[in-house]
Amino acid sequence: VIKCKAAVAWEAGKPLSLEEVEVGPPKAHEVRIKIVATAVCHTDAYTLSGADPEGCFPVILGHEGAGIVESVGEGVTKVKPGDTVIPLYIPQCGECKFCKNPKTNLCQKIRITQGKGLMPDGTSRFTCKGKQIYHFMGTSTFSEYTVVADISVAKIDAAAPLDKVCLLGCGISTGYGAAVNTAKVEPGSTCAVFGLGGVGLAVIMGCKIAGASRIIGIDLNKDKYAKAKEFGATECISPQDFKKPIQEVLVEMTDGGVDYSFECIGNVGVMRAALEACHKGWGVSVIVGVAAAGQEIATRPFQLVTGRTWKGTAFGGWKSVDNVPKLVTDYMSKKIKVDEFVTHTLPFDKINEAFELMHTGK
């Protein structure tokens, strides 16, 4: 058993608490990882807020991390102690019908136990003050050591800077893949990206790499426009600057609508606007943002009858074990940006400040 620091969420709606926790050794087909760097994501905040129907407390959150394998359980062959790895919240077992189907990346092998905050055998590897602590998204990167299933880990280039590539564990991969895998953006196309946070910027990067000729960024926070343009946005607009709905503005700006739109916020009203901003006959809108529990999307069926397509994406459609190492290689060879997504680097004990910075859009 390893004793280390972890940021524990004891209950919903309260700040994280830095505690000493005990991390049990990995059982069969499990891997214990020394986490070197982790990022914060709105998904962590969503669960912490109490709005997540799968949220269990007390829990160690975090799902964008990178580290070094400390030890492995019986039967683990893909990684060994000392390997540099990224934990994966969408695993890839290679055996379930989802993994065998090229149309999806949603491995279901450990979905049920992962959703309950437990390891595949139905138990937890974390304790604190004599209490069992739940896992989160199969990763729990807000701990100096964590234990994950062996199908939930990608071995990456040992030379990769972990304080940067941890972002490939969720946000950058999700946005970039939404453009290149899910939408399959084509050269010369016109795109609209709603929400210019980390995921939205990654979508813009993907649209640019795919050869889009016009990329319109949409956000209420104009402080985000300069960064969006650095990533490839050709123009940025705020819905507050117009008297009419934003979808009508975009349809007028683009002679009938955009070829591809992306919702990167998790707001069902914006999801509708993103679909309705698409061009009749061929427009495709991709939902990337995660809406709160119980919310529903709406539009007039005629929007779809007349040739628009509504899609969704999880982790950008990447089959995780196969593709995360390739994304790291693409970053190392400067094909994709990662460093530019990092705004602040803080010590672990300032994790609550990191959440505050995220909530204020900084």
mmCIF file of C-alpha atoms in Angstrom:
data_model
loop_
_atom_site.group_PDB
_atom_site.id
_atom_site.type_symbol
_atom_site.label_atom_id
_atom_site.label_comp_id
_atom_site.label_asym_id
_atom_site.label_seq_id
_atom_site.Cartn_x
_atom_site.Cartn_y
_atom_site.Cartn_z
ATOM 1 C CA VAL A 1 0.000 0.000 0.000
ATOM 2 C CA ILE A 2 1.293 3.462 -0.936
ATOM 3 C CA LYS A 3 0.434 6.534 1.162
ATOM 4 C CA CYS A 4 0.308 9.742 -0.849
ATOM 5 C CA LYS A 5 -1.542 13.029 -1.346
ATOM 6 C CA ALA A 6 -4.849 13.201 -3.199
ATOM 7 C CA ALA A 7 -7.535 15.823 -3.679
ATOM 8 C CA VAL A 8 -10.644 14.197 -2.211
ATOM 9 C CA ALA A 9 -14.186 15.370 -2.989
ATOM 10 C CA TRP A 10 -15.940 14.436 0.253
ATOM 11 C CA GLU A 11 -19.320 15.759 -0.883
ATOM 12 C CA ALA A 12 -20.989 17.582 -3.773
ATOM 13 C CA GLY A 13 -20.663 21.348 -3.964
ATOM 14 C CA LYS A 14 -17.676 21.593 -1.586
ATOM 15 C CA PRO A 15 -14.064 22.428 -2.503
ATOM 16 C CA LEU A 16 -11.629 19.551 -2.891
ATOM 17 C CA SER A 17 -9.689 18.615 0.232
ATOM 18 C CA LEU A 18 -6.000 17.650 0.071
ATOM 19 C CA GLU A 19 -5.656 14.468 2.145
ATOM 20 C CA GLU A 20 -3.265 11.622 2.770
ATOM 21 C CA VAL A 21 -4.792 8.528 1.149
ATOM 22 C CA GLU A 22 -3.843 4.864 0.950
ATOM 23 C CA VAL A 23 -3.591 3.420 -2.557
ATOM 24 C CA GLY A 24 -3.795 -0.369 -2.678
ATOM 25 C CA PRO A 25 -1.589 -2.487 -4.918
ATOM 26 C CA PRO A 26 -2.856 -3.381 -8.387
ATOM 27 C CA LYS A 27 -4.807 -6.642 -8.631
ATOM 28 C CA ALA A 28 -4.904 -8.864 -11.749
ATOM 29 C CA HIS A 29 -5.121 -6.815 -14.948
ATOM 30 C CA GLU A 30 -4.599 -3.541 -13.100
ATOM 31 C CA VAL A 31 -1.849 -0.922 -13.264
ATOM 32 C CA ARG A 32 -0.698 1.480 -10.534
ATOM 33 C CA ILE A 33 0.544 4.786 -11.907
ATOM 34 C CA LYS A 34 2.536 7.630 -10.347
ATOM 35 C CA ILE A 35 0.670 10.668 -11.705
ATOM 36 C CA VAL A 36 3.130 13.407 -12.689
ATOM 37 C CA ALA A 37 0.673 15.958 -14.079
ATOM 38 C CA THR A 38 -3.081 16.390 -14.317
ATOM 39 C CA ALA A 39 -5.340 18.958 -15.909
ATOM 40 C CA VAL A 40 -8.767 20.135 -14.767
ATOM 41 C CA CYS A 41 -11.811 19.764 -16.992
ATOM 42 C CA HIS A 42 -15.412 20.946 -16.815
ATOM 43 C CA THR A 43 -16.470 17.296 -16.494
ATOM 44 C CA ASP A 44 -14.728 17.144 -13.094
ATOM 45 C CA ALA A 45 -16.539 20.330 -12.049
ATOM 46 C CA TYR A 46 -19.860 18.953 -13.330
ATOM 47 C CA THR A 47 -19.575 15.877 -11.100
ATOM 48 C CA LEU A 48 -18.326 17.954 -8.152
ATOM 49 C CA SER A 49 -21.363 20.241 -8.507
ATOM 50 C CA GLY A 50 -23.707 17.326 -7.767
ATOM 51 C CA ALA A 51 -25.444 17.503 -11.171
ATOM 52 C CA ASP A 52 -23.970 14.226 -12.446
ATOM 53 C CA PRO A 53 -26.403 11.305 -11.982
ATOM 54 C CA GLU A 54 -23.422 8.917 -11.825
ATOM 55 C CA GLY A 55 -21.605 11.037 -9.238
ATOM 56 C CA CYS A 56 -20.570 9.049 -6.119
ATOM 57 C CA PHE A 57 -18.957 10.581 -3.023
ATOM 58 C CA PRO A 58 -16.423 10.587 -1.463
ATOM 59 C CA VAL A 59 -14.399 10.397 -4.675
ATOM 60 C CA ILE A 60 -11.033 11.248 -6.216
ATOM 61 C CA LEU A 61 -11.840 13.121 -9.433
ATOM 62 C CA GLY A 62 -9.598 13.843 -12.436
ATOM 63 C CA HIS A 63 -9.377 12.226 -15.871
ATOM 64 C CA GLU A 64 -6.726 14.186 -17.799
ATOM 65 C CA GLY A 65 -3.439 12.907 -16.474
ATOM 66 C CA ALA A 66 -0.053 11.483 -17.389
ATOM 67 C CA GLY A 67 2.478 9.530 -15.383
ATOM 68 C CA ILE A 68 4.821 6.598 -14.945
ATOM 69 C CA VAL A 69 3.816 2.987 -14.267
ATOM 70 C CA GLU A 70 4.821 2.147 -10.670
ATOM 71 C CA SER A 71 3.703 -1.499 -10.593
ATOM 72 C CA VAL A 72 1.445 -3.915 -12.438
ATOM 73 C CA GLY A 73 -0.882 -6.705 -11.347
ATOM 74 C CA GLU A 74 -0.903 -10.289 -12.494
ATOM 75 C CA GLY A 75 -1.529 -10.846 -16.204
ATOM 76 C CA VAL A 76 -0.572 -7.336 -17.338
ATOM 77 C CA THR A 77 1.502 -7.545 -20.546
ATOM 78 C CA LYS A 78 1.010 -4.231 -22.371
ATOM 79 C CA VAL A 79 2.918 -2.039 -19.879
ATOM 80 C CA LYS A 80 5.681 -2.516 -17.304
ATOM 81 C CA PRO A 81 7.041 -0.452 -14.388
ATOM 82 C CA GLY A 82 8.832 2.653 -15.677
ATOM 83 C CA ASP A 83 6.673 3.057 -18.796
ATOM 84 C CA THR A 84 5.299 6.522 -19.542
ATOM 85 C CA VAL A 85 1.515 6.409 -19.835
ATOM 86 C CA ILE A 86 -1.748 8.312 -20.146
ATOM 87 C CA PRO A 87 -4.774 6.882 -18.268
ATOM 88 C CA LEU A 88 -7.885 6.516 -20.450
ATOM 89 C CA TYR A 89 -11.447 7.227 -19.357
ATOM 90 C CA ILE A 90 -12.669 5.375 -22.452
ATOM 91 C CA PRO A 91 -10.743 2.100 -22.434
ATOM 92 C CA GLN A 92 -10.049 -0.178 -25.404
ATOM 93 C CA CYS A 93 -10.262 -3.883 -24.573
ATOM 94 C CA GLY A 94 -10.104 -5.015 -28.218
ATOM 95 C CA GLU A 95 -12.579 -7.806 -27.491
ATOM 96 C CA CYS A 96 -16.084 -6.372 -27.002
ATOM 97 C CA LYS A 97 -18.361 -5.819 -29.994
ATOM 98 C CA PHE A 98 -17.793 -2.053 -29.690
ATOM 99 C CA CYS A 99 -14.011 -2.412 -29.941
ATOM 100 C CA LYS A 100 -14.418 -4.768 -32.903
ATOM 101 C CA ASN A 101 -16.652 -2.266 -34.714
ATOM 102 C CA PRO A 102 -14.750 0.441 -36.640
ATOM 103 C CA LYS A 103 -17.753 2.782 -36.304
ATOM 104 C CA THR A 104 -17.266 3.482 -32.582
ATOM 105 C CA ASN A 105 -14.674 3.967 -29.850
ATOM 106 C CA LEU A 106 -17.058 3.299 -26.946
ATOM 107 C CA CYS A 107 -15.567 0.178 -25.343
ATOM 108 C CA GLN A 108 -18.116 -1.274 -22.914
ATOM 109 C CA LYS A 109 -15.979 -3.884 -21.148
ATOM 110 C CA ILE A 110 -15.823 -2.095 -17.767
ATOM 111 C CA ARG A 111 -18.509 0.529 -18.289
ATOM 112 C CA ILE A 112 -20.815 -0.605 -15.463
ATOM 113 C CA THR A 113 -18.240 -0.774 -12.675
ATOM 114 C CA GLN A 114 -16.516 2.394 -13.929
ATOM 115 C CA GLY A 115 -19.848 4.244 -13.745
ATOM 116 C CA LYS A 116 -20.228 3.112 -10.128
ATOM 117 C CA GLY A 117 -16.798 4.466 -9.188
ATOM 118 C CA LEU A 118 -15.242 1.024 -8.755
ATOM 119 C CA MET A 119 -12.533 -1.143 -10.272
ATOM 120 C CA PRO A 120 -13.687 -4.002 -12.566
ATOM 121 C CA ASP A 121 -13.827 -6.420 -9.593
ATOM 122 C CA GLY A 122 -16.345 -4.146 -7.834
ATOM 123 C CA THR A 123 -13.964 -2.746 -5.179
ATOM 124 C CA SER A 124 -11.934 0.430 -4.658
ATOM 125 C CA ARG A 125 -8.140 0.836 -4.327
ATOM 126 C CA PHE A 126 -8.455 4.088 -2.340
ATOM 127 C CA THR A 127 -9.040 4.604 1.380
ATOM 128 C CA CYS A 128 -8.808 7.768 3.481
ATOM 129 C CA LYS A 129 -9.417 8.158 7.208
ATOM 130 C CA GLY A 130 -10.698 4.590 7.295
ATOM 131 C CA LYS A 131 -13.296 5.200 4.568
ATOM 132 C CA GLN A 132 -13.477 3.719 1.076
ATOM 133 C CA ILE A 133 -13.047 6.427 -1.585
ATOM 134 C CA TYR A 134 -14.589 5.988 -5.033
ATOM 135 C CA HIS A 135 -12.710 6.079 -8.335
ATOM 136 C CA PHE A 136 -13.774 8.492 -11.112
ATOM 137 C CA MET A 137 -14.077 7.734 -14.831
ATOM 138 C CA GLY A 138 -11.722 4.797 -14.312
ATOM 139 C CA THR A 139 -8.790 7.201 -13.911
ATOM 140 C CA SER A 140 -8.823 9.377 -10.719
ATOM 141 C CA THR A 141 -5.843 11.529 -11.706
ATOM 142 C CA PHE A 142 -6.199 13.952 -8.757
ATOM 143 C CA SER A 143 -3.992 11.603 -6.723
ATOM 144 C CA GLU A 144 -0.206 11.221 -6.662
ATOM 145 C CA TYR A 145 -0.805 7.501 -7.290
ATOM 146 C CA THR A 146 -3.805 5.873 -8.939
ATOM 147 C CA VAL A 147 -4.843 2.400 -10.036
ATOM 148 C CA VAL A 148 -6.503 1.761 -13.415
ATOM 149 C CA ALA A 149 -7.575 -1.263 -15.446
ATOM 150 C CA ASP A 150 -4.894 -2.424 -17.883
ATOM 151 C CA ILE A 151 -7.270 -1.684 -20.784
ATOM 152 C CA SER A 152 -7.500 1.944 -19.545
ATOM 153 C CA VAL A 153 -3.895 2.925 -20.182
ATOM 154 C CA ALA A 154 -1.931 4.025 -23.252
ATOM 155 C CA LYS A 155 1.858 3.681 -23.362
ATOM 156 C CA ILE A 156 3.379 6.808 -24.904
ATOM 157 C CA ASP A 157 6.753 8.213 -25.994
ATOM 158 C CA ALA A 158 8.969 8.430 -22.892
ATOM 159 C CA ALA A 159 10.368 11.761 -24.110
ATOM 160 C CA ALA A 160 6.951 13.488 -24.057
ATOM 161 C CA PRO A 161 6.556 16.304 -21.485
ATOM 162 C CA LEU A 162 3.890 14.978 -19.119
ATOM 163 C CA ASP A 163 2.706 18.417 -18.006
ATOM 164 C CA LYS A 164 1.619 19.001 -21.619
ATOM 165 C CA VAL A 165 0.503 15.621 -22.991
ATOM 166 C CA CYS A 166 -1.814 15.017 -20.028
ATOM 167 C CA LEU A 167 -4.225 17.223 -22.016
ATOM 168 C CA LEU A 168 -4.434 14.507 -24.673
ATOM 169 C CA GLY A 169 -6.265 12.405 -22.065
ATOM 170 C CA CYS A 170 -9.464 14.311 -22.785
ATOM 171 C CA GLY A 171 -9.927 17.881 -24.014
ATOM 172 C CA ILE A 172 -7.583 18.264 -26.976
ATOM 173 C CA SER A 173 -8.206 14.754 -28.309
ATOM 174 C CA THR A 174 -11.972 15.259 -27.971
ATOM 175 C CA GLY A 175 -12.146 18.526 -29.888
ATOM 176 C CA TYR A 176 -9.588 17.609 -32.531
ATOM 177 C CA GLY A 177 -11.246 14.231 -33.157
ATOM 178 C CA ALA A 178 -14.720 15.815 -33.335
ATOM 179 C CA ALA A 179 -13.496 17.709 -36.413
ATOM 180 C CA VAL A 180 -11.347 15.089 -38.134
ATOM 181 C CA ASN A 181 -13.101 11.822 -37.154
ATOM 182 C CA THR A 182 -16.737 12.591 -36.362
ATOM 183 C CA ALA A 183 -17.517 15.461 -38.731
ATOM 184 C CA LYS A 184 -14.769 14.556 -41.229
ATOM 185 C CA VAL A 185 -14.344 18.235 -42.141
ATOM 186 C CA GLU A 186 -13.364 18.672 -45.789
ATOM 187 C CA PRO A 187 -10.967 21.123 -47.446
ATOM 188 C CA GLY A 188 -12.579 24.450 -48.350
ATOM 189 C CA SER A 189 -15.510 24.030 -45.963
ATOM 190 C CA THR A 190 -17.072 26.595 -43.624
ATOM 191 C CA CYS A 191 -17.260 25.730 -39.926
ATOM 192 C CA ALA A 192 -18.816 27.283 -36.814
ATOM 193 C CA VAL A 193 -17.520 26.465 -33.330
ATOM 194 C CA PHE A 194 -19.732 27.330 -30.352
ATOM 195 C CA GLY A 195 -17.702 27.737 -27.146
ATOM 196 C CA LEU A 196 -14.044 28.731 -27.239
ATOM 197 C CA GLY A 197 -12.683 26.882 -24.216
ATOM 198 C CA GLY A 198 -10.028 24.188 -24.523
ATOM 199 C CA VAL A 199 -12.294 21.798 -26.427
ATOM 200 C CA GLY A 200 -13.512 24.509 -28.812
ATOM 201 C CA LEU A 201 -9.933 25.559 -29.558
ATOM 202 C CA ALA A 202 -9.070 21.927 -30.308
ATOM 203 C CA VAL A 203 -12.042 21.759 -32.723
ATOM 204 C CA ILE A 204 -10.743 24.896 -34.451
ATOM 205 C CA MET A 205 -7.299 23.298 -34.722
ATOM 206 C CA GLY A 206 -8.873 20.180 -36.260
ATOM 207 C CA CYS A 207 -10.926 22.197 -38.753
ATOM 208 C CA LYS A 208 -7.824 24.120 -39.808
ATOM 209 C CA ILE A 209 -5.703 20.960 -40.184
ATOM 210 C CA ALA A 210 -8.550 19.435 -42.254
ATOM 211 C CA GLY A 211 -8.360 22.422 -44.612
ATOM 212 C CA ALA A 212 -11.493 24.427 -43.711
ATOM 213 C CA SER A 213 -11.369 27.831 -45.401
ATOM 214 C CA ARG A 214 -13.619 29.675 -42.956
ATOM 215 C CA ILE A 215 -13.862 28.976 -39.219
ATOM 216 C CA ILE A 216 -16.232 31.124 -37.177
ATOM 217 C CA GLY A 217 -15.771 31.098 -33.400
ATOM 218 C CA ILE A 218 -18.790 31.935 -31.208
ATOM 219 C CA ASP A 219 -18.476 32.877 -27.527
ATOM 220 C CA LEU A 220 -19.911 35.469 -25.148
ATOM 221 C CA ASN A 221 -16.428 36.020 -23.675
ATOM 222 C CA LYS A 222 -14.521 38.253 -26.116
ATOM 223 C CA ASP A 223 -11.291 37.723 -24.158
ATOM 224 C CA LYS A 224 -11.156 34.321 -25.882
ATOM 225 C CA TYR A 225 -11.144 35.672 -29.452
ATOM 226 C CA ALA A 226 -7.405 36.375 -29.780
ATOM 227 C CA LYS A 227 -6.521 32.824 -28.747
ATOM 228 C CA ALA A 228 -9.172 31.362 -31.068
ATOM 229 C CA LYS A 229 -7.617 33.258 -33.981
ATOM 230 C CA GLU A 230 -4.153 31.950 -33.071
ATOM 231 C CA PHE A 231 -5.585 28.431 -33.397
ATOM 232 C CA GLY A 232 -7.130 29.137 -36.803
ATOM 233 C CA ALA A 233 -10.485 30.924 -36.360
ATOM 234 C CA THR A 234 -10.984 33.340 -39.257
ATOM 235 C CA GLU A 235 -13.474 35.466 -37.290
ATOM 236 C CA CYS A 236 -15.244 35.468 -33.920
ATOM 237 C CA ILE A 237 -18.692 36.731 -32.944
ATOM 238 C CA SER A 238 -20.800 37.087 -29.806
ATOM 239 C CA PRO A 239 -24.534 36.284 -29.821
ATOM 240 C CA GLN A 240 -25.023 39.326 -27.568
ATOM 241 C CA ASP A 241 -24.035 41.660 -30.395
ATOM 242 C CA PHE A 242 -27.092 40.747 -32.506
ATOM 243 C CA LYS A 243 -30.815 41.291 -32.134
ATOM 244 C CA LYS A 244 -31.713 38.062 -33.945
ATOM 245 C CA PRO A 245 -30.916 34.436 -32.994
ATOM 246 C CA ILE A 246 -27.316 33.462 -33.669
ATOM 247 C CA GLN A 247 -28.318 30.719 -36.112
ATOM 248 C CA GLU A 248 -30.008 33.321 -38.335
ATOM 249 C CA VAL A 249 -26.909 35.523 -38.149
ATOM 250 C CA LEU A 250 -24.700 32.609 -39.246
ATOM 251 C CA VAL A 251 -27.037 31.595 -42.080
ATOM 252 C CA GLU A 252 -26.854 35.172 -43.423
ATOM 253 C CA MET A 253 -23.071 35.408 -42.952
ATOM 254 C CA THR A 254 -22.442 32.168 -44.843
ATOM 255 C CA ASP A 255 -24.923 32.263 -47.738
ATOM 256 C CA GLY A 256 -27.261 29.631 -46.324
ATOM 257 C CA GLY A 257 -25.413 28.158 -43.375
ATOM 258 C CA VAL A 258 -22.184 26.428 -42.420
ATOM 259 C CA ASP A 259 -21.041 23.027 -43.668
ATOM 260 C CA TYR A 260 -20.073 21.899 -40.158
ATOM 261 C CA SER A 261 -20.935 23.190 -36.698
ATOM 262 C CA PHE A 262 -19.737 22.079 -33.268
ATOM 263 C CA GLU A 263 -21.326 22.653 -29.853
ATOM 264 C CA CYS A 264 -18.571 22.658 -27.210
ATOM 265 C CA ILE A 265 -20.500 23.982 -24.209
ATOM 266 C CA GLY A 266 -23.125 21.466 -23.102
ATOM 267 C CA ASN A 267 -26.058 23.867 -23.468
ATOM 268 C CA VAL A 268 -29.121 22.347 -25.156
ATOM 269 C CA GLY A 269 -30.282 25.720 -26.496
ATOM 270 C CA VAL A 270 -26.918 26.233 -28.169
ATOM 271 C CA MET A 271 -27.086 22.684 -29.557
ATOM 272 C CA ARG A 272 -30.265 23.674 -31.363
ATOM 273 C CA ALA A 273 -28.706 26.875 -32.663
ATOM 274 C CA ALA A 274 -25.674 24.930 -33.899
ATOM 275 C CA LEU A 275 -27.846 22.511 -35.888
ATOM 276 C CA GLU A 276 -30.007 25.290 -37.325
ATOM 277 C CA ALA A 277 -26.895 27.239 -38.381
ATOM 278 C CA CYS A 278 -26.051 24.374 -40.749
ATOM 279 C CA HIS A 279 -26.622 24.521 -44.503
ATOM 280 C CA LYS A 280 -29.705 22.852 -45.944
ATOM 281 C CA GLY A 281 -28.960 19.634 -47.828
ATOM 282 C CA TRP A 282 -25.616 18.724 -46.309
ATOM 283 C CA GLY A 283 -24.851 20.569 -43.056
ATOM 284 C CA VAL A 284 -23.536 18.443 -40.187
ATOM 285 C CA SER A 285 -23.681 19.500 -36.537
ATOM 286 C CA VAL A 286 -21.660 17.676 -33.882
ATOM 287 C CA ILE A 287 -22.544 17.765 -30.173
ATOM 288 C CA VAL A 288 -19.303 17.720 -28.182
ATOM 289 C CA GLY A 289 -20.424 19.386 -24.938
ATOM 290 C CA VAL A 290 -22.029 17.311 -22.180
ATOM 291 C CA ALA A 291 -25.407 18.666 -21.062
ATOM 292 C CA ALA A 292 -26.659 18.341 -17.489
ATOM 293 C CA ALA A 293 -28.657 15.260 -16.492
ATOM 294 C CA GLY A 294 -32.252 15.101 -17.661
ATOM 295 C CA GLN A 295 -31.936 17.771 -20.346
ATOM 296 C CA GLU A 296 -33.320 17.175 -23.824
ATOM 297 C CA ILE A 297 -32.552 18.555 -27.266
ATOM 298 C CA ALA A 298 -35.213 19.965 -29.561
ATOM 299 C CA THR A 299 -35.546 21.236 -33.104
ATOM 300 C CA ARG A 300 -38.167 21.067 -35.829
ATOM 301 C CA PRO A 301 -37.987 17.707 -37.643
ATOM 302 C CA PHE A 302 -38.006 19.644 -40.920
ATOM 303 C CA GLN A 303 -34.416 20.716 -40.127
ATOM 304 C CA LEU A 304 -33.393 17.071 -40.526
ATOM 305 C CA VAL A 305 -35.848 16.219 -43.293
ATOM 306 C CA THR A 306 -34.210 18.939 -45.376
ATOM 307 C CA GLY A 307 -30.792 17.361 -45.149
ATOM 308 C CA ARG A 308 -29.055 18.383 -41.968
ATOM 309 C CA THR A 309 -27.367 15.736 -39.802
ATOM 310 C CA TRP A 310 -27.080 15.783 -35.994
ATOM 311 C CA LYS A 311 -24.196 13.789 -34.531
ATOM 312 C CA GLY A 312 -22.439 13.360 -31.206
ATOM 313 C CA THR A 313 -18.903 12.435 -30.252
ATOM 314 C CA ALA A 314 -17.120 11.037 -27.198
ATOM 315 C CA PHE A 315 -13.348 11.400 -26.877
ATOM 316 C CA GLY A 316 -13.329 12.593 -30.485
ATOM 317 C CA GLY A 317 -14.061 9.116 -31.816
ATOM 318 C CA TRP A 318 -10.504 7.932 -31.117
ATOM 319 C CA LYS A 319 -9.978 4.269 -30.248
ATOM 320 C CA SER A 320 -7.974 5.171 -27.196
ATOM 321 C CA VAL A 321 -5.187 2.608 -26.776
ATOM 322 C CA ASP A 322 -4.405 2.708 -30.507
ATOM 323 C CA ASN A 323 -4.609 6.449 -31.042
ATOM 324 C CA VAL A 324 -3.444 8.315 -27.925
ATOM 325 C CA PRO A 325 0.204 7.256 -28.526
ATOM 326 C CA LYS A 326 -0.145 8.462 -32.150
ATOM 327 C CA LEU A 327 -1.549 11.813 -30.972
ATOM 328 C CA VAL A 328 1.473 12.182 -28.666
ATOM 329 C CA THR A 329 3.754 11.426 -31.636
ATOM 330 C CA ASP A 330 1.883 13.993 -33.770
ATOM 331 C CA TYR A 331 2.462 16.572 -31.009
ATOM 332 C CA MET A 332 6.152 15.673 -30.717
ATOM 333 C CA SER A 333 6.518 16.127 -34.485
ATOM 334 C CA LYS A 334 4.608 19.454 -34.289
ATOM 335 C CA LYS A 335 1.618 18.288 -36.352
ATOM 336 C CA ILE A 336 -0.783 19.297 -33.575
ATOM 337 C CA LYS A 337 -0.570 21.999 -30.903
ATOM 338 C CA VAL A 338 -0.612 21.126 -27.200
ATOM 339 C CA ASP A 339 1.637 23.632 -25.360
ATOM 340 C CA GLU A 340 -0.577 26.499 -26.511
ATOM 341 C CA PHE A 341 -3.555 25.087 -24.574
ATOM 342 C CA VAL A 342 -1.804 25.482 -21.210
ATOM 343 C CA THR A 343 -2.743 28.778 -19.534
ATOM 344 C CA HIS A 344 -1.567 28.181 -15.960
ATOM 345 C CA THR A 345 0.714 25.687 -14.208
ATOM 346 C CA LEU A 346 -0.013 25.323 -10.492
ATOM 347 C CA PRO A 347 1.257 23.118 -7.665
ATOM 348 C CA PHE A 348 -1.071 20.290 -6.631
ATOM 349 C CA ASP A 349 -2.155 22.025 -3.417
ATOM 350 C CA LYS A 350 -3.620 24.906 -5.483
ATOM 351 C CA ILE A 351 -6.081 22.619 -7.281
ATOM 352 C CA ASN A 352 -9.124 24.575 -6.061
ATOM 353 C CA GLU A 353 -7.621 27.737 -7.574
ATOM 354 C CA ALA A 354 -7.350 25.866 -10.878
ATOM 355 C CA PHE A 355 -11.116 25.228 -10.761
ATOM 356 C CA GLU A 356 -11.750 28.923 -9.992
ATOM 357 C CA LEU A 357 -9.652 29.935 -13.015
ATOM 358 C CA MET A 358 -11.646 27.517 -15.180
ATOM 359 C CA HIS A 359 -15.000 28.815 -13.922
ATOM 360 C CA THR A 360 -13.998 32.431 -14.636
ATOM 361 C CA GLY A 361 -12.983 31.488 -18.194
ATOM 362 C CA LYS A 362 -9.307 32.201 -17.604
#
